[in-house]
PDB file of C-alpha atoms in Angstrom:
ATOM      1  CA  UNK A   1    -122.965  85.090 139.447  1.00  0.00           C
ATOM      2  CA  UNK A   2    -123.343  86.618 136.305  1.00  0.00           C
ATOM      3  CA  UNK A   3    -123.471  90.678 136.088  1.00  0.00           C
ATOM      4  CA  UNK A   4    -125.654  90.633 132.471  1.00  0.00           C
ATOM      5  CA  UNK A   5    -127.944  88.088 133.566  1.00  0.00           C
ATOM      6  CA  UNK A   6    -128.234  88.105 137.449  1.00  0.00           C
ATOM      7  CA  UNK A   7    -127.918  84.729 137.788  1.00  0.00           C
ATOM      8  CA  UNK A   8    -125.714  81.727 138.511  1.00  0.00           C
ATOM      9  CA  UNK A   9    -123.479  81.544 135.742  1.00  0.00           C
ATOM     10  CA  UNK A  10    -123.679  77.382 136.349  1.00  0.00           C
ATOM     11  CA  UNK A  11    -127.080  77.632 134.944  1.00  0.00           C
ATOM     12  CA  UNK A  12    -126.154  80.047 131.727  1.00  0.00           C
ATOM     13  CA  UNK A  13    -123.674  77.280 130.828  1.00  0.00           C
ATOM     14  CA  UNK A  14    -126.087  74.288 131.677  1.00  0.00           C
ATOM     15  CA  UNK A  15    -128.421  76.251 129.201  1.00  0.00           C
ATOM     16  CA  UNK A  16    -125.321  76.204 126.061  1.00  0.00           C
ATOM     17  CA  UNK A  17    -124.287  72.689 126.674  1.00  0.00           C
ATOM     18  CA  UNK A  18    -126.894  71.044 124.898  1.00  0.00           C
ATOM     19  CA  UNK A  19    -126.986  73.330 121.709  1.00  0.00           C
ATOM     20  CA  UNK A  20    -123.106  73.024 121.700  1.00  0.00           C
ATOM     21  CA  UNK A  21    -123.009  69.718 121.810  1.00  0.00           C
ATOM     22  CA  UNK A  22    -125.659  69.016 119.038  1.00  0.00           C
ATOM     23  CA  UNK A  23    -123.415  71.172 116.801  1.00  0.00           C
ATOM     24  CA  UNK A  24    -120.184  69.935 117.646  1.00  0.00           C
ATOM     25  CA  UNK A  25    -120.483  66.833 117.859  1.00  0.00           C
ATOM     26  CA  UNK A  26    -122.064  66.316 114.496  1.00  0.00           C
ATOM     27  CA  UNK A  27    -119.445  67.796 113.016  1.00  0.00           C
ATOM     28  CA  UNK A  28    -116.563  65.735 114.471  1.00  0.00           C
ATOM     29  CA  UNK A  29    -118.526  62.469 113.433  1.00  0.00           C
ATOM     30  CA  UNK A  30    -119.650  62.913 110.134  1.00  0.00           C
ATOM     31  CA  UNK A  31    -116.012  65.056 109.375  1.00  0.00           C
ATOM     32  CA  UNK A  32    -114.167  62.185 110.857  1.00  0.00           C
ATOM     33  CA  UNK A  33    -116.014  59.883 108.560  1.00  0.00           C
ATOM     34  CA  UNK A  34    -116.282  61.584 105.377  1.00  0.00           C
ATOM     35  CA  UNK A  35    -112.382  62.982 105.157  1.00  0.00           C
ATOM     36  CA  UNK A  36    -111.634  58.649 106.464  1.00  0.00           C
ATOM     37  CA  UNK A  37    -113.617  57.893 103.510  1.00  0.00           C
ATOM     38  CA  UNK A  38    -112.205  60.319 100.769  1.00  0.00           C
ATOM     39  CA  UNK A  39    -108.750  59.590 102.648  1.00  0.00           C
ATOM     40  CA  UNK A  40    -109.078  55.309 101.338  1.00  0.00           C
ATOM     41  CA  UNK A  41    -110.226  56.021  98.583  1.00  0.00           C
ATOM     42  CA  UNK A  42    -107.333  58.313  97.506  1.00  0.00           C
ATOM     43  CA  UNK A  43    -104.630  56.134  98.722  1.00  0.00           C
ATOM     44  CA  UNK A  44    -106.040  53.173  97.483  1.00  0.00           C
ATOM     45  CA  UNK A  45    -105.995  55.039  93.793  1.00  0.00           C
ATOM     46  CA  UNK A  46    -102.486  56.728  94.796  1.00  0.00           C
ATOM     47  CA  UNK A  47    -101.186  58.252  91.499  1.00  0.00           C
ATOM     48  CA  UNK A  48    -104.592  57.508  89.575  1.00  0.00           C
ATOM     49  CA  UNK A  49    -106.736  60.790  88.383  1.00  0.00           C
ATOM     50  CA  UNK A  50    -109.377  59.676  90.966  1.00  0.00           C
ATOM     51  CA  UNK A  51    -106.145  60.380  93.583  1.00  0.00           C
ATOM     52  CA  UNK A  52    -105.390  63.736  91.897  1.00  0.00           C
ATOM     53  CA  UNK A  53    -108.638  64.555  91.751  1.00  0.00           C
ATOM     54  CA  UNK A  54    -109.342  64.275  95.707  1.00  0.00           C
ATOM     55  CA  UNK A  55    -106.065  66.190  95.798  1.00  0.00           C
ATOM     56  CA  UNK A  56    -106.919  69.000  94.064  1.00  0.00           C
ATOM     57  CA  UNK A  57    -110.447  69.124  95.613  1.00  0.00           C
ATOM     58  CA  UNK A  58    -108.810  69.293  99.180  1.00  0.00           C
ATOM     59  CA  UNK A  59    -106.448  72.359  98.258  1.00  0.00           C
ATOM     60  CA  UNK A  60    -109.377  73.652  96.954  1.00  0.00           C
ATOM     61  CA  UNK A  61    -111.119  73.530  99.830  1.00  0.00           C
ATOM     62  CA  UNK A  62    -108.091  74.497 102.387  1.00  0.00           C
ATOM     63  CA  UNK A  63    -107.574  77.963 100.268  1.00  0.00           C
ATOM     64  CA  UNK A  64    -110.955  79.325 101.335  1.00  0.00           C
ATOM     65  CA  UNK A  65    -111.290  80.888 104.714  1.00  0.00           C
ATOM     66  CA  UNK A  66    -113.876  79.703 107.381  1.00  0.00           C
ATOM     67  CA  UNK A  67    -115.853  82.712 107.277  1.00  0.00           C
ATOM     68  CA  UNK A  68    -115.977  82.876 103.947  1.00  0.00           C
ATOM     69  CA  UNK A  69    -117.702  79.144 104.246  1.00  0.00           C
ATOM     70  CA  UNK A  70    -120.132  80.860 106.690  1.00  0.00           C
ATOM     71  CA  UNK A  71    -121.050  83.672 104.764  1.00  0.00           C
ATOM     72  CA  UNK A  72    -121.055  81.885 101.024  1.00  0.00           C
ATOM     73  CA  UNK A  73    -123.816  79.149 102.653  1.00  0.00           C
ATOM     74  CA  UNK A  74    -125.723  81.954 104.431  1.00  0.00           C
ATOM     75  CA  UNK A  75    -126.278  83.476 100.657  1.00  0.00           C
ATOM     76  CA  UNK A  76    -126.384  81.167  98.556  1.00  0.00           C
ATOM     77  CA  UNK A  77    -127.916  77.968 100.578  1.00  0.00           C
ATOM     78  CA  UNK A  78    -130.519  80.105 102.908  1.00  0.00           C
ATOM     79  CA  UNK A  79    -131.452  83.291 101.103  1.00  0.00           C
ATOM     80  CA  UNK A  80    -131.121  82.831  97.266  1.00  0.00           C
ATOM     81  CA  UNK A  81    -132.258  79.092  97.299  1.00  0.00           C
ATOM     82  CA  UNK A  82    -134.280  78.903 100.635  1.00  0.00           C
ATOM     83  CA  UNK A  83    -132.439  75.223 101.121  1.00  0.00           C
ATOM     84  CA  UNK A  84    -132.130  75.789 104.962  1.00  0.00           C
ATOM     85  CA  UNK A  85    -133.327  78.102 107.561  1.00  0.00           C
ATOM     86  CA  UNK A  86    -130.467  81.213 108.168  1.00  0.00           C
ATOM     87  CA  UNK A  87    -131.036  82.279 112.025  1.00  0.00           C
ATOM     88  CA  UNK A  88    -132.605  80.019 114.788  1.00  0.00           C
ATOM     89  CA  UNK A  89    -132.507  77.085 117.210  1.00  0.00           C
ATOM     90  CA  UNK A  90    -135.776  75.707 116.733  1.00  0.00           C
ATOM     91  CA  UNK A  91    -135.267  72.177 115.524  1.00  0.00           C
ATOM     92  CA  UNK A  92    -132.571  70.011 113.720  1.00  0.00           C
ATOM     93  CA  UNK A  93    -133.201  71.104 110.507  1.00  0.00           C
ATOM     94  CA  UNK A  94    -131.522  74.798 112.012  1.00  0.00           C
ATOM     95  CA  UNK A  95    -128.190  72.286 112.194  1.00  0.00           C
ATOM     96  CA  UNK A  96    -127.758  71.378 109.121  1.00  0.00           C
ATOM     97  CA  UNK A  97    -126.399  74.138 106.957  1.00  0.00           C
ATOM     98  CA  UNK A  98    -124.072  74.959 110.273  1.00  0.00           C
ATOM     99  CA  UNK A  99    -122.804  71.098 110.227  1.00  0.00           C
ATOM    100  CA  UNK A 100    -122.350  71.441 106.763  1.00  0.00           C
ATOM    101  CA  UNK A 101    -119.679  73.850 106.586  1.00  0.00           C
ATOM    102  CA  UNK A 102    -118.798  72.718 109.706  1.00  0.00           C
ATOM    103  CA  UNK A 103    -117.265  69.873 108.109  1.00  0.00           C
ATOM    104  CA  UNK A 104    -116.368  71.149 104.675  1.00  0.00           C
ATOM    105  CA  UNK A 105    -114.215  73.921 106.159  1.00  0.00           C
ATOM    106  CA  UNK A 106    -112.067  71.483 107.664  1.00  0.00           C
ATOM    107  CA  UNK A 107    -112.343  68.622 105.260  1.00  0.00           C
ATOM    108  CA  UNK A 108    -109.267  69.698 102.973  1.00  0.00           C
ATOM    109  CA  UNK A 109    -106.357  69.665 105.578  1.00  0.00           C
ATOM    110  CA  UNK A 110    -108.581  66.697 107.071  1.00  0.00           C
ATOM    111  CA  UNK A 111    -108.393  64.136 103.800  1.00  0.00           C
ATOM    112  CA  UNK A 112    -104.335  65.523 103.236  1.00  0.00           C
ATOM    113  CA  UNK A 113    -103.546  64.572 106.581  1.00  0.00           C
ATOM    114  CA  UNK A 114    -105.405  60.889 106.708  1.00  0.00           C
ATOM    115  CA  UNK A 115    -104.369  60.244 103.070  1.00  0.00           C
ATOM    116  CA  UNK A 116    -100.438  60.432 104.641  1.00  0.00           C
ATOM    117  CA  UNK A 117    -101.135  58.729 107.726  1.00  0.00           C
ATOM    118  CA  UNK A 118    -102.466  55.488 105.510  1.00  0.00           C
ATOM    119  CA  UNK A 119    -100.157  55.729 102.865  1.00  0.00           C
ATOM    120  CA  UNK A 120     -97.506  55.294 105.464  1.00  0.00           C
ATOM    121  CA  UNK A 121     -99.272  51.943 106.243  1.00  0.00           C
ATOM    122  CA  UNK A 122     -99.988  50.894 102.448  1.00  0.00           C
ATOM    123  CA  UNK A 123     -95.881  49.748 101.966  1.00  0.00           C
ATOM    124  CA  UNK A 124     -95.374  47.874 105.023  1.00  0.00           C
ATOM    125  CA  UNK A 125     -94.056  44.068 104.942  1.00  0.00           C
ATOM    126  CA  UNK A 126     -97.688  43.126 106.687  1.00  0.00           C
ATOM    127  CA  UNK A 127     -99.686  44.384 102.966  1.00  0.00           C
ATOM    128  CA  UNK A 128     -97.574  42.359 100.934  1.00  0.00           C
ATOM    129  CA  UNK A 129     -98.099  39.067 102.991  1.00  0.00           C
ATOM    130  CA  UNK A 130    -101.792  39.867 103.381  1.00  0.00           C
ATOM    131  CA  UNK A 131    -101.808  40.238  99.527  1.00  0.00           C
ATOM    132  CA  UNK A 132     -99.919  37.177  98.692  1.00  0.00           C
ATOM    133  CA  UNK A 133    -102.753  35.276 101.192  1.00  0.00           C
ATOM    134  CA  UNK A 134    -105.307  36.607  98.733  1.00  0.00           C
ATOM    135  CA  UNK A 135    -107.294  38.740 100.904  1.00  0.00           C
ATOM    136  CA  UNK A 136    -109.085  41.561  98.837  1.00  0.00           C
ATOM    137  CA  UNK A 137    -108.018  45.010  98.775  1.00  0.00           C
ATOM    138  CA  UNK A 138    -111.186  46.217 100.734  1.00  0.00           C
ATOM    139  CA  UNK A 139    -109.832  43.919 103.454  1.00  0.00           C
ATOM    140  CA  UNK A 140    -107.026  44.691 103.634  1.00  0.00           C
ATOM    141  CA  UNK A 141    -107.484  48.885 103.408  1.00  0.00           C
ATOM    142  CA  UNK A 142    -109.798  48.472 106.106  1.00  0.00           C
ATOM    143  CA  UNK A 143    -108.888  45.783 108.045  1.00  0.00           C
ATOM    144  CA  UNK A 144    -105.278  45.738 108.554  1.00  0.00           C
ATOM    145  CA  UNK A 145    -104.065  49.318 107.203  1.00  0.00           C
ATOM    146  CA  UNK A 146    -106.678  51.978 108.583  1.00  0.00           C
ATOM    147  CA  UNK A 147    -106.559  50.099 111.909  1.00  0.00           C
ATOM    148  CA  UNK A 148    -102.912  50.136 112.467  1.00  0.00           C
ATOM    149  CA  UNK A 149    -102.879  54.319 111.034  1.00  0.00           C
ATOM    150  CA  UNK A 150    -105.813  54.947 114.000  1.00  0.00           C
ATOM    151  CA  UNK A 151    -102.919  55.768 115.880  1.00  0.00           C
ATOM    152  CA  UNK A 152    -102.037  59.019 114.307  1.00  0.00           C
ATOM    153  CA  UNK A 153    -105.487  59.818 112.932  1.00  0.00           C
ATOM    154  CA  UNK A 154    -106.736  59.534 116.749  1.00  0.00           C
ATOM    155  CA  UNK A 155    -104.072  62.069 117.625  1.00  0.00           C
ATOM    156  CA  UNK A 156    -104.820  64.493 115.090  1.00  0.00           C
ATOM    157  CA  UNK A 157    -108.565  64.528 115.869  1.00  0.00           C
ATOM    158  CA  UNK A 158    -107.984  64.804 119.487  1.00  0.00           C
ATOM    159  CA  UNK A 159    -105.988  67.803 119.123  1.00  0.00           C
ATOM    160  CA  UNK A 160    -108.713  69.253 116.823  1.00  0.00           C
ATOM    161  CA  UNK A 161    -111.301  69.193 119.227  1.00  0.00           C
ATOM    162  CA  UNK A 162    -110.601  72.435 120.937  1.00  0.00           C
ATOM    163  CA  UNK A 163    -110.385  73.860 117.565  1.00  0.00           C
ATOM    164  CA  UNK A 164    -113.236  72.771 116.969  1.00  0.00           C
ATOM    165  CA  UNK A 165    -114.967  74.099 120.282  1.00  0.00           C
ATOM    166  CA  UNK A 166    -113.239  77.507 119.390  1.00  0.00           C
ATOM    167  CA  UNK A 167    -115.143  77.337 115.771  1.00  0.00           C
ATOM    168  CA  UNK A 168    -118.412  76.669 117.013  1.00  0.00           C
ATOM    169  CA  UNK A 169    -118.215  80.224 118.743  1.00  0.00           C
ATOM    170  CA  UNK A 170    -118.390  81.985 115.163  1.00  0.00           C
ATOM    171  CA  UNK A 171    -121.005  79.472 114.103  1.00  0.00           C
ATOM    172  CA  UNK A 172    -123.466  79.630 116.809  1.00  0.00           C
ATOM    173  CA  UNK A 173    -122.979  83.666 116.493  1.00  0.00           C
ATOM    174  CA  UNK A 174    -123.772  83.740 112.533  1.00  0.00           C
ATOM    175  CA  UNK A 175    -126.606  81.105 113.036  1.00  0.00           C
ATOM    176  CA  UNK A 176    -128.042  82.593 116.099  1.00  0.00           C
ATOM    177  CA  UNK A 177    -127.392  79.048 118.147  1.00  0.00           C
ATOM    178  CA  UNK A 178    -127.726  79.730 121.943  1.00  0.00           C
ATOM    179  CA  UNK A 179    -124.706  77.278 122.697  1.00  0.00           C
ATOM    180  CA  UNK A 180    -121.603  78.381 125.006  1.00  0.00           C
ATOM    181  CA  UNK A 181    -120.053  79.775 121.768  1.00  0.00           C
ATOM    182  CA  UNK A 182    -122.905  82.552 121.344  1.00  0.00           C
ATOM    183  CA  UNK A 183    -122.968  82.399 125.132  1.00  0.00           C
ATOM    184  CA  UNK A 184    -119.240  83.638 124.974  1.00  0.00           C
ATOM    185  CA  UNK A 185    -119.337  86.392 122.454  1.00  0.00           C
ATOM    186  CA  UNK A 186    -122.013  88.226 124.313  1.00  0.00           C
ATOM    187  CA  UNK A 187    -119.883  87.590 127.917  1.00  0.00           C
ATOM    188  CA  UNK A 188    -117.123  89.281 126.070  1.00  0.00           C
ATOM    189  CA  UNK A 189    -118.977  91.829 124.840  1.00  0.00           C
ATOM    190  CA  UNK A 190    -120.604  92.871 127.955  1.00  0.00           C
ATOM    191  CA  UNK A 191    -117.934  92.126 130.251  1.00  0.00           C
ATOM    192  CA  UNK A 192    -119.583  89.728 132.376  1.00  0.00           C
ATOM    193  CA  UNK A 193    -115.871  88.378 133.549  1.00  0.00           C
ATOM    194  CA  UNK A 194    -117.667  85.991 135.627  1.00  0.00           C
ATOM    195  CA  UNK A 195    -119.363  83.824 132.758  1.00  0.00           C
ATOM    196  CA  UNK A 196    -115.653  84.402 130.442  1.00  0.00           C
ATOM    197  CA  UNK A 197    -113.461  82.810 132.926  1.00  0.00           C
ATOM    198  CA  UNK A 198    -115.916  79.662 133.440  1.00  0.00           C
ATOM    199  CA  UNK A 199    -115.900  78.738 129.386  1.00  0.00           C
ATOM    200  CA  UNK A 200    -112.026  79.345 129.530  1.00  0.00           C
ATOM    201  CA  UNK A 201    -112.145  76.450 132.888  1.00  0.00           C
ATOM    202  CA  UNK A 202    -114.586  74.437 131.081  1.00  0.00           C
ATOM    203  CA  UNK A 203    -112.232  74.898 127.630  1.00  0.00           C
ATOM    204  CA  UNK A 204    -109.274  73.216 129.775  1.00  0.00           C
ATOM    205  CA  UNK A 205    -111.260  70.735 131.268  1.00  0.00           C
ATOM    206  CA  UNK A 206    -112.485  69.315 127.667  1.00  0.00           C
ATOM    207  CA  UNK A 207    -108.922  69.642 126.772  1.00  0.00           C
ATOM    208  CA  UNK A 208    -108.146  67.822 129.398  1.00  0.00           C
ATOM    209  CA  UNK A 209    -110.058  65.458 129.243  1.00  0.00           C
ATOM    210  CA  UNK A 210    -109.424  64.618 125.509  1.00  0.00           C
ATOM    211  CA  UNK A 211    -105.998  64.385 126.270  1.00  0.00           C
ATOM    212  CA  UNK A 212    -107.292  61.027 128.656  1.00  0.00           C
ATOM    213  CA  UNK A 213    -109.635  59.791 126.409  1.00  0.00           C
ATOM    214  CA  UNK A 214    -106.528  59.381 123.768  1.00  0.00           C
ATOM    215  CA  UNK A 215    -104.402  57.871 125.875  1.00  0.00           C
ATOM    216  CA  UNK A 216    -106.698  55.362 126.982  1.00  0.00           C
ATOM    217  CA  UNK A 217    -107.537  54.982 123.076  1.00  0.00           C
ATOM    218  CA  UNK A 218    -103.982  54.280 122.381  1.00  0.00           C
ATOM    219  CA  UNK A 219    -103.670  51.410 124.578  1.00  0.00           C
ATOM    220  CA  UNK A 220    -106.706  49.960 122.967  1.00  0.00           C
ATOM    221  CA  UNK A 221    -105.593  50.395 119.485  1.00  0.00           C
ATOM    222  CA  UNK A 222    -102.197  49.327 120.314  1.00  0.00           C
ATOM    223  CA  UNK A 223    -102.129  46.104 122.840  1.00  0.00           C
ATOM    224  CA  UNK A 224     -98.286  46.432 123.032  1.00  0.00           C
TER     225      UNK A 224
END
């Protein structure tokens, strides 16, 4: 039972999942498939100013600290502009700004780290017999050497999931989200030792759980 609320502390959490969720899990998707996307394109223009130029934009992006991202969109995006709502949990639209620097806090080390992980792929034997078959280049980025990187990729965004469940806690606490983040912070701040020790159980049991999930992804992205 929880000592702040008076209540189960099974149905505080069953209360978080869903706003959790509806953060987090737009931000590992469209992260996952906007630093992929940036990540192609740079190594397919290794060396090229469109390659330096996705470069540069990632360091750019890596040197500026997450709540810095918070703060900057609060300011500029919600109160100067009045783009998006600043506090609330009343509909999607109270997502998007979160989601947004959601993903562009992470999307520097993100693109660096996928750009590697491809061009390790891009001078393999395979590429140059796929090229001297003719297949195009789109093909063969996408068809032969993103799917045989997935490995690594897979294993750097499973270990960035409980990163990412620690991140939300600062996001649902700027944006007012009642998720298990904002849920945490005020358990910590009122002592309520009861509700902290069931998000750090239900912390290892994601990570867990992950941990599965990847393994069971290897052996489908790698038959052998």
């Amino acid at each position: 039972y929880s000592t702040e609320y008076n209540e189960p502390v099974a149905d505080i959490l069953k209360r978080g999942v869903l706003p959790s969720l509806s953060l987090t899990v737009p931000i590992l998707v469209c992260g996952v498939f906007v630093a992929l996307s940036l990540a192609l394109f740079s190594a397919a223009h290794r060396g090229e100013w469109q390659d330096s130029a996705v470069l540069v934009g990632s360091t750019a992006l890596m040197s500026v600290n997450y709540v810095i991202w918070v703060l900057a969109g609060q300011f500029f995006l919600s109160y100067k502009f009045g783009l998006f709502p600043v506090w609330g949990y009343e509909s999607a639209f109270y997502l998007v700004l979160p989601v947004i620097i959601g993903v562009v806090s992470s999307l520097g080390v993100d693109v660096r780290f996928f750009r590697s992980a491809i061009l390790d792929e891009m001078y393999r034997p395979y590429v140059l017999t796929a090229r001297t078959k003719g297949l195009s280049e789109r093909r063969i980025m996408i068809r032969h050497v993103l799917a045989n990187a997935m490995i690594p990729i897979v294993t750097y965004v499973s270990l960035s999931i409980p990163g990412l469940f620690a991140g939300s806690l600062l996001l649902e606490s700027f944006f007012g989200i009642p998720g298990l983040g904002s849920i945490s912070v005020n358990a910590i701040h009122s002592s309520d030792m009861s509700v902290v020790r069931s998000v750090v159980v239900l912390g290892a049991l994601l990570y867990q759980f992950v941990n599965l999930a990847t393994d069971l992804l290897y052996a489908a992205l790698d038959p052998r």
